Coordinates of C-alpha atoms and ligand atoms in Angstrom, one line a residue:
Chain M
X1 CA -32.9 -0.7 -48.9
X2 CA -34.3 -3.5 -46.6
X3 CA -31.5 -5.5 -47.4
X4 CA -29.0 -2.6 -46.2
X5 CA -31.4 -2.8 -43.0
X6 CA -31.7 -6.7 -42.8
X7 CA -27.6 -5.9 -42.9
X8 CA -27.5 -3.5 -40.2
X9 CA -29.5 -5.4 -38.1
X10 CA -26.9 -8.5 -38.6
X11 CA -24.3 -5.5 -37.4
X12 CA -26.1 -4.6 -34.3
X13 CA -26.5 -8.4 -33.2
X14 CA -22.8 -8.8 -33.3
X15 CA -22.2 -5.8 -32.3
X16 CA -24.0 -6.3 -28.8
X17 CA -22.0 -9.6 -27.8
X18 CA -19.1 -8.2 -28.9
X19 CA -20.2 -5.2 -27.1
X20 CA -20.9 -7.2 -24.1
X21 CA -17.5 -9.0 -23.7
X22 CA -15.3 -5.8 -24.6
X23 CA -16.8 -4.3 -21.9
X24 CA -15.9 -6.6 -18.9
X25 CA -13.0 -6.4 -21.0
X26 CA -11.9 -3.0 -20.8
X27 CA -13.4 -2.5 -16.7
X28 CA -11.0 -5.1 -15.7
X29 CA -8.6 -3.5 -17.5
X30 CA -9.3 -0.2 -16.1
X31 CA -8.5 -1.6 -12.5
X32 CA -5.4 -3.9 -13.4
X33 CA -3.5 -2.2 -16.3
X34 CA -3.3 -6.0 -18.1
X35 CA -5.1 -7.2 -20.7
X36 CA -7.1 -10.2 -18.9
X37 CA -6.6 -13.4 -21.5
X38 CA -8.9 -15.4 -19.5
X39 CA -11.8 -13.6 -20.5
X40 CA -12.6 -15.5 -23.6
X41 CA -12.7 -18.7 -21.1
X42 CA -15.0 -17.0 -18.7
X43 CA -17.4 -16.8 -22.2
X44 CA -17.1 -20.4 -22.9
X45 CA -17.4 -21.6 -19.6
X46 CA -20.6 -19.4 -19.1
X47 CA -22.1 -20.9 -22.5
X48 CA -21.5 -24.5 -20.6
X49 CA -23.2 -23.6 -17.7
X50 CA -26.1 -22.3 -19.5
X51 CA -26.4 -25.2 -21.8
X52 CA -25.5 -27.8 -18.9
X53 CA -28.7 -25.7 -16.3
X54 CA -31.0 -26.4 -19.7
X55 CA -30.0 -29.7 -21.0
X56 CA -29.2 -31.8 -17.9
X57 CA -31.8 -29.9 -15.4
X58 CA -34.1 -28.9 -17.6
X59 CA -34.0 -25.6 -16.3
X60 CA -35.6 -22.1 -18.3
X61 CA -33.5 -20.2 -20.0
X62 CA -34.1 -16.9 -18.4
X63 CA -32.5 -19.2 -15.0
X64 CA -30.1 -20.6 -16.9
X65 CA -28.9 -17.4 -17.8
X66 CA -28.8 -16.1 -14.3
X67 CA -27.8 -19.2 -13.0
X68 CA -24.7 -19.0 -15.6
X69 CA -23.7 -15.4 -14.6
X70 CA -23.6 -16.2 -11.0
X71 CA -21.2 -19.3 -11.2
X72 CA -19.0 -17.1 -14.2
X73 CA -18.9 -14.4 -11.8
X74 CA -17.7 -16.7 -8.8
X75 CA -15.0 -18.0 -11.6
X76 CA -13.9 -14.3 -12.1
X77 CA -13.4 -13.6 -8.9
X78 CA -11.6 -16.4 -8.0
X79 CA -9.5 -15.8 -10.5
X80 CA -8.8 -12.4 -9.1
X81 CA -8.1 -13.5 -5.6
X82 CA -5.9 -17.0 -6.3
X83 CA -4.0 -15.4 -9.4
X84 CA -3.9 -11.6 -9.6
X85 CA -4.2 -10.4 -6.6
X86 CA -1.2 -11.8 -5.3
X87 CA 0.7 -11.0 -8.4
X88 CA 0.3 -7.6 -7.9
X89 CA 3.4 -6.5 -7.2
X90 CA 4.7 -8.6 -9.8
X91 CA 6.4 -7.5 -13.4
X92 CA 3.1 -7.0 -16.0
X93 CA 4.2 -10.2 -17.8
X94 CA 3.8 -12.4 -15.2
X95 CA -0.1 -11.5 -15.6
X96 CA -0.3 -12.0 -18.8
X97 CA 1.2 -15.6 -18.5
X98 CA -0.9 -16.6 -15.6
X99 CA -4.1 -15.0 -17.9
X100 CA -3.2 -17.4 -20.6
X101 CA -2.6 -20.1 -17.8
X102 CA -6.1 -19.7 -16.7
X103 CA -7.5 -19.8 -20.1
X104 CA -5.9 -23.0 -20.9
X105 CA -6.7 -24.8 -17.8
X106 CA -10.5 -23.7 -18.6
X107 CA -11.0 -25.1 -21.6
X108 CA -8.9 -28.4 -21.0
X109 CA -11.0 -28.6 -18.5
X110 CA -14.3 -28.1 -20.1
X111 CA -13.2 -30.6 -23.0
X112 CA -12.5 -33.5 -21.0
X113 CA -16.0 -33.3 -19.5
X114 CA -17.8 -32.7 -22.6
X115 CA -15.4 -33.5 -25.2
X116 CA -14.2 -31.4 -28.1
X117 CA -17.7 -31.7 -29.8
X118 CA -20.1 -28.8 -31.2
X119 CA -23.4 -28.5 -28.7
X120 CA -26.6 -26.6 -30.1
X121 CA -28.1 -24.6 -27.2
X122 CA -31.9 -24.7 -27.1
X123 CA -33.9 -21.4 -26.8
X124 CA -37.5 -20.7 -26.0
X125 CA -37.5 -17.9 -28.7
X126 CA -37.2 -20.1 -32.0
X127 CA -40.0 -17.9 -34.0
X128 CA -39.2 -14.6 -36.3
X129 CA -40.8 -11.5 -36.1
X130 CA -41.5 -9.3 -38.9
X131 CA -42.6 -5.8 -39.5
X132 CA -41.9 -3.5 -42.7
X133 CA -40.8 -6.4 -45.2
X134 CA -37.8 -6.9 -42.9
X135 CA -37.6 -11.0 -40.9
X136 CA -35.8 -11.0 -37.8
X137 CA -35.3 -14.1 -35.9
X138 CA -36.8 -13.6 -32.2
X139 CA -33.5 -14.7 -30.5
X140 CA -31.6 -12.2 -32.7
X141 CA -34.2 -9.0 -31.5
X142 CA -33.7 -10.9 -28.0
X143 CA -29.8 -10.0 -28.0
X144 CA -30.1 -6.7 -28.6
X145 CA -32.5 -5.7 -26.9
X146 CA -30.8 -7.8 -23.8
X147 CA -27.5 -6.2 -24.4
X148 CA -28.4 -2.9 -24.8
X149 CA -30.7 -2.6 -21.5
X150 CA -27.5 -4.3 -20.0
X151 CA -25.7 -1.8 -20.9
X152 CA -27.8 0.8 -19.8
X153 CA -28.2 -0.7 -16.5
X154 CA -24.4 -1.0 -16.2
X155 CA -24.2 2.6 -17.7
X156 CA -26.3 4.1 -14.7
X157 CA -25.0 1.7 -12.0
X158 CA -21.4 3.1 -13.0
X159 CA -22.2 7.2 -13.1
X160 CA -25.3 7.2 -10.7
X161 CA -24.4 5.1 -7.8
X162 CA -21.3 5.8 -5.0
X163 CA -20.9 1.8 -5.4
X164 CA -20.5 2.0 -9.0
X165 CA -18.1 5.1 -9.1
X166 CA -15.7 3.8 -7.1
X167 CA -14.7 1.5 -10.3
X168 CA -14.1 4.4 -12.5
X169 CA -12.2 6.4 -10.0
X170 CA -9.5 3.3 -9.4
X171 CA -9.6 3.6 -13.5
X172 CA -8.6 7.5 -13.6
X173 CA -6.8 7.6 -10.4
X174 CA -5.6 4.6 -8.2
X175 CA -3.3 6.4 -5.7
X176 CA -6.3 8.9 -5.4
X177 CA -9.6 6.4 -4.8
X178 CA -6.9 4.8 -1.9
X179 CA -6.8 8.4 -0.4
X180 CA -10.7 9.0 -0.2
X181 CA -11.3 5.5 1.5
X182 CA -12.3 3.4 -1.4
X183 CA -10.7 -0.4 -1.0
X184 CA -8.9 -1.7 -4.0
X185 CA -9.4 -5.1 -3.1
X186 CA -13.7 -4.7 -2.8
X187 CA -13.2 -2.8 -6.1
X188 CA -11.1 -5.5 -8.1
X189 CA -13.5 -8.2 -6.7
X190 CA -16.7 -6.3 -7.9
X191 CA -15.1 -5.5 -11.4
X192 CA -14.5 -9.2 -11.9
X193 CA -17.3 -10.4 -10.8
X194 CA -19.4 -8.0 -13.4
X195 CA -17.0 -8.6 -16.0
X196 CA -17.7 -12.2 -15.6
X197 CA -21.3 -12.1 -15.2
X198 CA -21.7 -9.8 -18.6
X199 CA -19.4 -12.5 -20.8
X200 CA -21.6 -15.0 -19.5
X201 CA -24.8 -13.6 -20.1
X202 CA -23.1 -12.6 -23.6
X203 CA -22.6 -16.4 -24.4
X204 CA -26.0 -17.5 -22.9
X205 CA -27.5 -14.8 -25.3
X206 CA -25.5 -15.8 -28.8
X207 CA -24.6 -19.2 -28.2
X208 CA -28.9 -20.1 -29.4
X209 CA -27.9 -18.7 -33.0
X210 CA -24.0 -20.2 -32.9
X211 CA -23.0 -23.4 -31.1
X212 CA -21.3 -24.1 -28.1
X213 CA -17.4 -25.7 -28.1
X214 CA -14.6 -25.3 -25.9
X215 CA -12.7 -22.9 -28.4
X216 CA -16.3 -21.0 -29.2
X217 CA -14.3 -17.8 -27.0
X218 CA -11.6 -17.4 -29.7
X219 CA -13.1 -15.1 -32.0
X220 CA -15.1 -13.2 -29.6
X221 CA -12.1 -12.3 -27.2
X222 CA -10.1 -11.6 -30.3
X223 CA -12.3 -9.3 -31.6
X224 CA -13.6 -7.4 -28.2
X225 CA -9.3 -7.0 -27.9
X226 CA -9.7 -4.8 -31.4
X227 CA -12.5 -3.4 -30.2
X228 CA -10.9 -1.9 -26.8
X229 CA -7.5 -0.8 -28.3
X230 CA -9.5 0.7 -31.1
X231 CA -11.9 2.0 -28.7
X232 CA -9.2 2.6 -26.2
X233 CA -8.4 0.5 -23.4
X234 CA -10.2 1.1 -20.6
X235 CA -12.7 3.7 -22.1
X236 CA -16.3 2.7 -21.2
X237 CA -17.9 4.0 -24.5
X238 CA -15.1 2.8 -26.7
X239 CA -16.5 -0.5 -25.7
X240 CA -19.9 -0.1 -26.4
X241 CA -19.4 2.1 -29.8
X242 CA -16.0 0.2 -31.0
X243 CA -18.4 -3.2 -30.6
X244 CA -21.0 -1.7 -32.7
X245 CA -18.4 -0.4 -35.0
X246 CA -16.7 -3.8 -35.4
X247 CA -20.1 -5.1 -35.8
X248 CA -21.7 -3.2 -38.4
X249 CA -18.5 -3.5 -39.8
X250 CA -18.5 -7.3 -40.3
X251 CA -22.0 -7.8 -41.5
X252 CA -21.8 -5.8 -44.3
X253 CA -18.1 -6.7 -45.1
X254 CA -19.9 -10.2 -45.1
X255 CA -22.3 -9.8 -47.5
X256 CA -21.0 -7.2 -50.0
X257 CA -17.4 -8.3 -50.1
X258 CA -17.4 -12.1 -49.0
X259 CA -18.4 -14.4 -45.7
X260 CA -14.7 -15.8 -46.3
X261 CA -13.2 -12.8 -45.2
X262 CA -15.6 -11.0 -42.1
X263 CA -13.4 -12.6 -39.3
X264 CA -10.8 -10.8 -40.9
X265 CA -12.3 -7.7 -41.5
X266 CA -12.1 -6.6 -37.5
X267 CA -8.4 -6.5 -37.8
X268 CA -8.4 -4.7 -41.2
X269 CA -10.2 -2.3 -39.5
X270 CA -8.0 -2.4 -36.5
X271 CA -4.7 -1.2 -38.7
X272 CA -6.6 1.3 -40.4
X273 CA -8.0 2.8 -37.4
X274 CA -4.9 3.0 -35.1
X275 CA -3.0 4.4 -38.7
X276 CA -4.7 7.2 -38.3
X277 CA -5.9 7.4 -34.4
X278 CA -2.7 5.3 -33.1
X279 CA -4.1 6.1 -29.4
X280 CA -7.8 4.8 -30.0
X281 CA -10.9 6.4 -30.3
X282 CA -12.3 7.7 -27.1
X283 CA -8.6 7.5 -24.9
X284 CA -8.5 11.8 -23.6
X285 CA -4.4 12.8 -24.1
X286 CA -5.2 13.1 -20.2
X287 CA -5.0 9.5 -19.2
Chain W
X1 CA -2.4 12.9 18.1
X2 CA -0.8 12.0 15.7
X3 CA 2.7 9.9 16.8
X4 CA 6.0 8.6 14.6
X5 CA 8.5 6.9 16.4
X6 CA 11.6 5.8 14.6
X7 CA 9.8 5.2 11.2
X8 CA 12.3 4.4 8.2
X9 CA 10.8 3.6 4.7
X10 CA 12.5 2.0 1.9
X11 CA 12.2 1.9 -2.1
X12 CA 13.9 -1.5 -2.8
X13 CA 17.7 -1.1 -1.9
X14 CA 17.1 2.9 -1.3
X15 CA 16.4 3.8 2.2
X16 CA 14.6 7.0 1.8
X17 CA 13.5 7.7 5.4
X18 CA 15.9 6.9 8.5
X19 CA 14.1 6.8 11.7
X20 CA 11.8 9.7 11.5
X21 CA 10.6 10.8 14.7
X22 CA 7.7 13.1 14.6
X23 CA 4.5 14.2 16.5
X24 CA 1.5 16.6 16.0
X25 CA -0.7 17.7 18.8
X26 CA -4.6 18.7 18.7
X27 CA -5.5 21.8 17.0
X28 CA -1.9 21.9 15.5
X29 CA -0.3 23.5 12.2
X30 CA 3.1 21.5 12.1
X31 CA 5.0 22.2 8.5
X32 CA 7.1 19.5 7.6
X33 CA 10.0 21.5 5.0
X34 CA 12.2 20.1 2.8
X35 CA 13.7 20.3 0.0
X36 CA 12.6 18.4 -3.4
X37 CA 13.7 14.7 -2.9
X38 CA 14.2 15.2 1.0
X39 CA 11.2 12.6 1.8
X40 CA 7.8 14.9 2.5
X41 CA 5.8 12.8 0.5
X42 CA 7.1 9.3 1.7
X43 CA 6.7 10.3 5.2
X44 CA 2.7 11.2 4.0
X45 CA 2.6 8.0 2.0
X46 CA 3.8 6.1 5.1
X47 CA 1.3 7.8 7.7
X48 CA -2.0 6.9 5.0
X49 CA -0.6 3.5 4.2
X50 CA 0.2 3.8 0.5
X51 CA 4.3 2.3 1.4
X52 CA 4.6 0.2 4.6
X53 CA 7.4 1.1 6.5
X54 CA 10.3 -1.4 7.3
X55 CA 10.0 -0.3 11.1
X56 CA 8.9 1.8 13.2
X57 CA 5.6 3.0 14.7
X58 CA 2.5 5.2 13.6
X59 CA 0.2 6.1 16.0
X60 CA -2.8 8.2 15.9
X61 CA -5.1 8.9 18.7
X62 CA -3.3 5.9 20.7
X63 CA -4.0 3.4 17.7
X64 CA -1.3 2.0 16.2
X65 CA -1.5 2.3 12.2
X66 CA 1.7 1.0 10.6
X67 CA 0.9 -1.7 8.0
X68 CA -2.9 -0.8 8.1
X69 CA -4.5 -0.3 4.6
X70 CA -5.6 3.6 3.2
X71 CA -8.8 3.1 3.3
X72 CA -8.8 1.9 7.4
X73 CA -6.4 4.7 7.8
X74 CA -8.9 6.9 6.0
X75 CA -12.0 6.0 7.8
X76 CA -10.3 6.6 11.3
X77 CA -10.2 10.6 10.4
X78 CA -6.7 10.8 9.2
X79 CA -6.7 12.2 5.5
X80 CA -4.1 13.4 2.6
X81 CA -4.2 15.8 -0.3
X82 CA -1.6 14.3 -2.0
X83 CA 1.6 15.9 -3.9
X84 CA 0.0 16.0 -7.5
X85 CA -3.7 16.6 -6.1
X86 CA -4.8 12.7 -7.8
X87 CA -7.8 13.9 -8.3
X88 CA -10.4 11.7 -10.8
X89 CA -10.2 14.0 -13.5
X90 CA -12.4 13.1 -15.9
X91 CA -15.3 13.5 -12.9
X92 CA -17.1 16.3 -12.6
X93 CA -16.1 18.7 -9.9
X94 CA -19.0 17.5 -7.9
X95 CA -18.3 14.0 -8.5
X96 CA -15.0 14.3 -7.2
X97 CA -16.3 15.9 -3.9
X98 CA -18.6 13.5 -3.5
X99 CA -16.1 10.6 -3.7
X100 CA -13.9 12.6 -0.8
X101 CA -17.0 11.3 1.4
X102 CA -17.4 8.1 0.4
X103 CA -16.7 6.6 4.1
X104 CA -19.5 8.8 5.0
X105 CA -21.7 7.0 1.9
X106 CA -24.2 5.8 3.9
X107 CA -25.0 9.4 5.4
X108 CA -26.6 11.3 2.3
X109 CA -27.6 14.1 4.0
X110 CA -24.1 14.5 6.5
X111 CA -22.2 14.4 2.6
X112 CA -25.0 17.4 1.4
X113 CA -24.0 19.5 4.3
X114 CA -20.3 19.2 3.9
X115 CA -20.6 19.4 -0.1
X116 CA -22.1 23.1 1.4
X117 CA -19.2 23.5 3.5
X118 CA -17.0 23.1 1.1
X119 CA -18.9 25.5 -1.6
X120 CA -18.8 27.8 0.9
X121 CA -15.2 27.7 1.7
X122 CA -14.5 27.5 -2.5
X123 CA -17.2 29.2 -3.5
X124 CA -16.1 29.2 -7.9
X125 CA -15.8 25.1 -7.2
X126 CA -20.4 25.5 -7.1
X127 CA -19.9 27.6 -10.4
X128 CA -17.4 24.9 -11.4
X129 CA -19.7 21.6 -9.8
X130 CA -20.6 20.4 -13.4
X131 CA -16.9 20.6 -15.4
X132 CA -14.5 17.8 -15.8
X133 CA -12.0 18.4 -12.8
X134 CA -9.3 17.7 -15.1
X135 CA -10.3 20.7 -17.4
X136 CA -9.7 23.5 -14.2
X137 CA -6.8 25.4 -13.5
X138 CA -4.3 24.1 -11.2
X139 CA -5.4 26.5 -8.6
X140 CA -8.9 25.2 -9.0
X141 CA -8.0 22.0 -8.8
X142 CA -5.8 22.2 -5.7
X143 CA -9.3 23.3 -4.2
X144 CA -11.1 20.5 -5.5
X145 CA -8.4 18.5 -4.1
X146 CA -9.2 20.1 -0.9
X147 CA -11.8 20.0 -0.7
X148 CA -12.2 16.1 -1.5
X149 CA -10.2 15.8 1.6
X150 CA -12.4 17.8 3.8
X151 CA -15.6 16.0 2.6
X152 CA -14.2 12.9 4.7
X153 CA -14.3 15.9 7.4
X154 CA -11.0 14.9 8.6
X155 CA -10.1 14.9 12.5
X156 CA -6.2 15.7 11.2
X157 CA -5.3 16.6 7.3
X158 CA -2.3 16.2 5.6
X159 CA -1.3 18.2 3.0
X160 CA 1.5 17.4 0.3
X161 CA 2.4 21.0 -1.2
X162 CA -0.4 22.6 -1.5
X163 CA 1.5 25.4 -3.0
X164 CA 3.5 23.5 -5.8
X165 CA 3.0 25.0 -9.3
X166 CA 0.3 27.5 -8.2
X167 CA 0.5 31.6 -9.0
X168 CA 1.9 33.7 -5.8
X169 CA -1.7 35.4 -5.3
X170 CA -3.2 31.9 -5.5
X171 CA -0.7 30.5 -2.9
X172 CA -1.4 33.3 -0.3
X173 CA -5.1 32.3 -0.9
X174 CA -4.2 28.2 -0.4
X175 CA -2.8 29.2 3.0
X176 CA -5.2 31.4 4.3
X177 CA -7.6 28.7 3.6
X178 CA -5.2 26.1 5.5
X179 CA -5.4 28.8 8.4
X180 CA -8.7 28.9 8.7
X181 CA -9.5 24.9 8.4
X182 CA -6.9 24.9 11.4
X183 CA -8.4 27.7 12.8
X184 CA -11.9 25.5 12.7
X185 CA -10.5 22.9 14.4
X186 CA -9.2 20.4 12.2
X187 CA -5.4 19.9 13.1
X188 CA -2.6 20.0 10.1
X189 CA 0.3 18.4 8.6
X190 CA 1.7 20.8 5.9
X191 CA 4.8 19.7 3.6
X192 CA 6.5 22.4 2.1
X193 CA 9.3 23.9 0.2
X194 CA 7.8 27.4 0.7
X195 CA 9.3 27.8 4.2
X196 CA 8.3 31.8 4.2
X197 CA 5.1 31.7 3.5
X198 CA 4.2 28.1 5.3
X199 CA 6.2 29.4 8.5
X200 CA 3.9 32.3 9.0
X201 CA 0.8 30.0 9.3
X202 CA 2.8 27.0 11.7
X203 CA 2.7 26.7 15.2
X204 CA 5.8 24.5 14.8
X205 CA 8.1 22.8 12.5
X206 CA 10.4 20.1 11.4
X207 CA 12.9 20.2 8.9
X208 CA 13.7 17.2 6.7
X209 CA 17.1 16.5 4.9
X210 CA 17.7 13.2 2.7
X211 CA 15.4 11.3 4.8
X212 CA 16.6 12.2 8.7
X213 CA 14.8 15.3 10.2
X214 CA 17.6 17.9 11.1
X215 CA 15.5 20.6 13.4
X216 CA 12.7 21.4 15.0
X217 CA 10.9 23.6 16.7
X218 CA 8.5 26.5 17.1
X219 CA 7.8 29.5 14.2
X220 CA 10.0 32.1 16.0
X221 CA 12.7 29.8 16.2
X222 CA 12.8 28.7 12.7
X223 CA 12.5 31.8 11.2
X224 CA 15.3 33.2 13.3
X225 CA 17.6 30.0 12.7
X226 CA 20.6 31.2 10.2
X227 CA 20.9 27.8 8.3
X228 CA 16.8 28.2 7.3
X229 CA 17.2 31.7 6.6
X230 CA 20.1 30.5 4.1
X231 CA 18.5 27.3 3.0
X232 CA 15.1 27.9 2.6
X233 CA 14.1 31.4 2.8
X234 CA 16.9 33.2 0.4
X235 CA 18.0 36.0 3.1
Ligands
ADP301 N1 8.4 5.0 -5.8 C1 9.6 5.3 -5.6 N2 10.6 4.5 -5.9 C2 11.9 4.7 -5.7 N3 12.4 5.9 -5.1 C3 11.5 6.8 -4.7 C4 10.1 6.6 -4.9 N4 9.4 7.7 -4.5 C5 10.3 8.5 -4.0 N5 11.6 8.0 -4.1 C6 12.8 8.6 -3.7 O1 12.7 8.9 -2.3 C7 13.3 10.1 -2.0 C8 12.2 11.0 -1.3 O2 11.2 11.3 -2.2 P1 9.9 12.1 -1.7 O3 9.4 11.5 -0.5 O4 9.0 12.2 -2.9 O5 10.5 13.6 -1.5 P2 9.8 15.0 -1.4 O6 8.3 14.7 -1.2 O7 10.4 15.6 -0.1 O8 10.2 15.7 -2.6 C9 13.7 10.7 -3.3 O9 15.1 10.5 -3.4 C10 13.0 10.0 -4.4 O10 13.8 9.9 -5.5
MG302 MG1 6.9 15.4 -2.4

């Protein structure tokens, strides 16, 4: 039994990064109707910034963080402004190339200043905690307990506030938000910038228990792409719930099947689940 | 109030307005017919910024507004309840309403009073407030749609067919309560097909053919004309 839980635990870690990422994911995605490439970059870059804040400044993590979501965020919305925004008219493909365009030019760039090598981010939170028979490293209880109030903070600033609503109604409506007043481009701006802020908090959180290299956004992005088209794109708890299910799904496939195959079991899971739900989890016929 | 002069819109190649030439005054109820396809809606989307016209001039209240974004266009009074009420449906009702104030955002207590207003006016949209928008009838959600609009509390509305798709008891009920938002003072730009029932309520009208508007002028004269009759009324 505590080695399902020990398990579970491992499933809830991973499933609050990917989490995390698959939610600026699917907001962005909500607002432009393209699947934002760059993302996985914004991760990376945000890891650099952290570990660059601690390392070279000797900055505290907690700052570092902050410090990491602010310049990510700044990155995002650049990003928006120089690249999508003017493509908007454009054909879909075209922002799809430029996505991958800015992705690539990230992480060439973040190579040739700190070179292809593997970095090991420091953390204040090296101990373990135990209670039950069950060990949990401190950084590990850090991440979820970080992601989740993240979420929940998100969660209220999107349903409670007029600020925060204005992103969903571009989502369900865009014609309609332009009729009420709402500005697409003060919208678009604010959904990247939180979108880049949450990847980089994401990175500043997991990178302490993984290490930090210009390709470490690979995986991640892959996987929070399964987890919004399983989710469906665009769908707010998809994100949350498809991370967790992703996961859950990957610790245990790592210890009772095989560590060899958990990368692969997110896109197992992603056949089997659009098999039988071909239009995600939590997409309404409405949208 | 509200002023076109010699607006013409275009979809790519496709010209789909030609010089439209149109004006409302204060306190008005013009009705804009047309058949489907005639160019109601693009004349709407033109007036709230959603297409930029290739020339031509919109002015409202002496300000010129051609090329100025929705939300600008918005915020200066001038509002549409689109064709297709775009409503946010998977909002509550309440929600929804709330949003149709959100130039007013900063006023919490000015958004209360019209969110009463527009209960008032609606009154199933109160018993309604906590449901999905998207799970109401279309009747009820041509009201939410108006009332969204009115929560901006507009100085001149535009409504895209109000009437399209609706039951005929629930259309007399959409234009008695376009009457009496006239009637409180908020002046009206109605697109229709339903020339019959939306002639009764105008003070005057245009008539719109591929694009070009082919006639105007008062109710009486309308209803009287033989080629409206024939066209538009069936008699
Ligand atoms: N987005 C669009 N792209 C191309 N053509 C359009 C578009 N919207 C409308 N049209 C065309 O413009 C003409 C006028 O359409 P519309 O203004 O919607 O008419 P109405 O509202 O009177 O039914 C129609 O021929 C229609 O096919
Ligand atoms: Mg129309």
């Amino acid at each position: 039994m505590s080695v399902f839980i020990q398990q579970f635990l491992n499933g809830m870690v991973l499933g609050s990064i990917y989490g995390l990422v698959a939610l600026g994911l699917t907001l962005v995605y909500g607002i432009l109707h393209v699947p934002n490439f760059a993302h996985g970059a914004f991760y990376m870059v945000g890891a650099y910034v952290s570990f660059t804040l601690m390392n070279a400044m000797g900055v505290n993590y907690w700052v570092a963080m902050a410090g990491a979501a602010a310049v990510v965020a700044v990155l995002s919305v650049l990003s928006e402004r120089l690249v999508f925004n003017p493509l908007r008219h454009a054909p879909p493909i075209h922002d799809k190339i430029a996505a991958i365009g800015i992705l690539l030019f990230l992480e060439a760039g973040v190579q040739a200043i700190y070179g292809a090598d593997f970095h090991r981010m420091p953390t204040p939170y090296n101990g373990a905690v135990s209670f039950g028979g069950i060990f949990m490293q401190e950084q590990r209880l850090l991440i979820i307990i970080g992601a989740l109030s993240l979420m929940a903070l998100l969660h209220l600033f999107l349903k409670r506030t007029m600020v925060g609503s204005t992103i969903i109604a571009m989502a369900q409506d865009r014609e309609g938000a332009f009729l009420v007043g709402i500005d697409s481009n003060k919208v678009a701006m604010m959904t990247f910038a939180i979108a880049g802020a949450l990847a980089a908090v994401a990175a500043t959180l997991y990178a302490p228990i993984n290490l930090v290299s210009p390709a470490m956004g690979h995986l991640v992005i892959m996987k929070a792409f399964v987890i919004i088209i399983v989710g469906g794109m665009g769908s707010i708890p998809g994100a949350i719930i498809g991370g967790m299910i992703i996961g859950f799904a990957e610790a245990l496939g790592a210890f009772y099947i095989s560590t060899d195959y958990k990368d692969i079991i997110a896109f197992a899971l992603l056949v089997v689940i659009l098999s039988i739900r071909p239009e995600g989890l939590f997409t309404k016929g409405t949208r | 109030m509200l002023q076109l002069k010699n607006i013409s819109v275009a979809y790519g190649e496709f010209r789909a307005l030609n010089n439209i030439d149109l004006h409302v005054d204060q306190g008005e109820l013009v009705v804009l017919l047309g058949a489907n396809g005639a160019g109601k809606s693009t004349i709407f989307k033109a007036i709230s910024g959603l297409v930029k016209p290739v020339e031509g001039s919109i002015q409202f209240n002496s300000e010129e507004l051609a090329g100025k974004k929705p939300s600008y266009i918005v915020e200066r009074g001038l509002v549409q309840c689109p064709e297709g009420r775009k409503l946010f449906p998977g909002m509550s009702v309440r929600k929804n309403l709330l949003l149709g104030a959100y130039v007013h955002r900063r006023d919490k207590e000015g958004m209360q009073r019209s969110l009463k207003e527009v209960y008032e006016l609606f009154p199933i949209l109160e018993q309604k407030a906590d449901d999905a928008a998207g799970s109401l009838s279309g009747g009820q959600q041509q009201m939410v749609a108006i009332g969204r609009a009115l929560m901006s509390r507009p100085k001149m509305l535009l409504l895209d067919e109000p009437s399209l798709g609706l039951a005929p008891l629930v259309v007399k009920q959409m234009f008695e309560v376009i009457q009496k938002i006239n009637e409180q003072g908020t002046s009206v730009l109605l697109a229709e097909q339903n020339a019959f029932a939306a002639l009764k309520v105008a003070d005057r009208a245009y008539v719109i053919e591929s694009g070009r508007i082919v006639m105007q002028g008062d109710r009486e004269t309308l209803m009287n004309d033989e080629r409206v009759r024939k066209a538009y009324i069936g008699g």
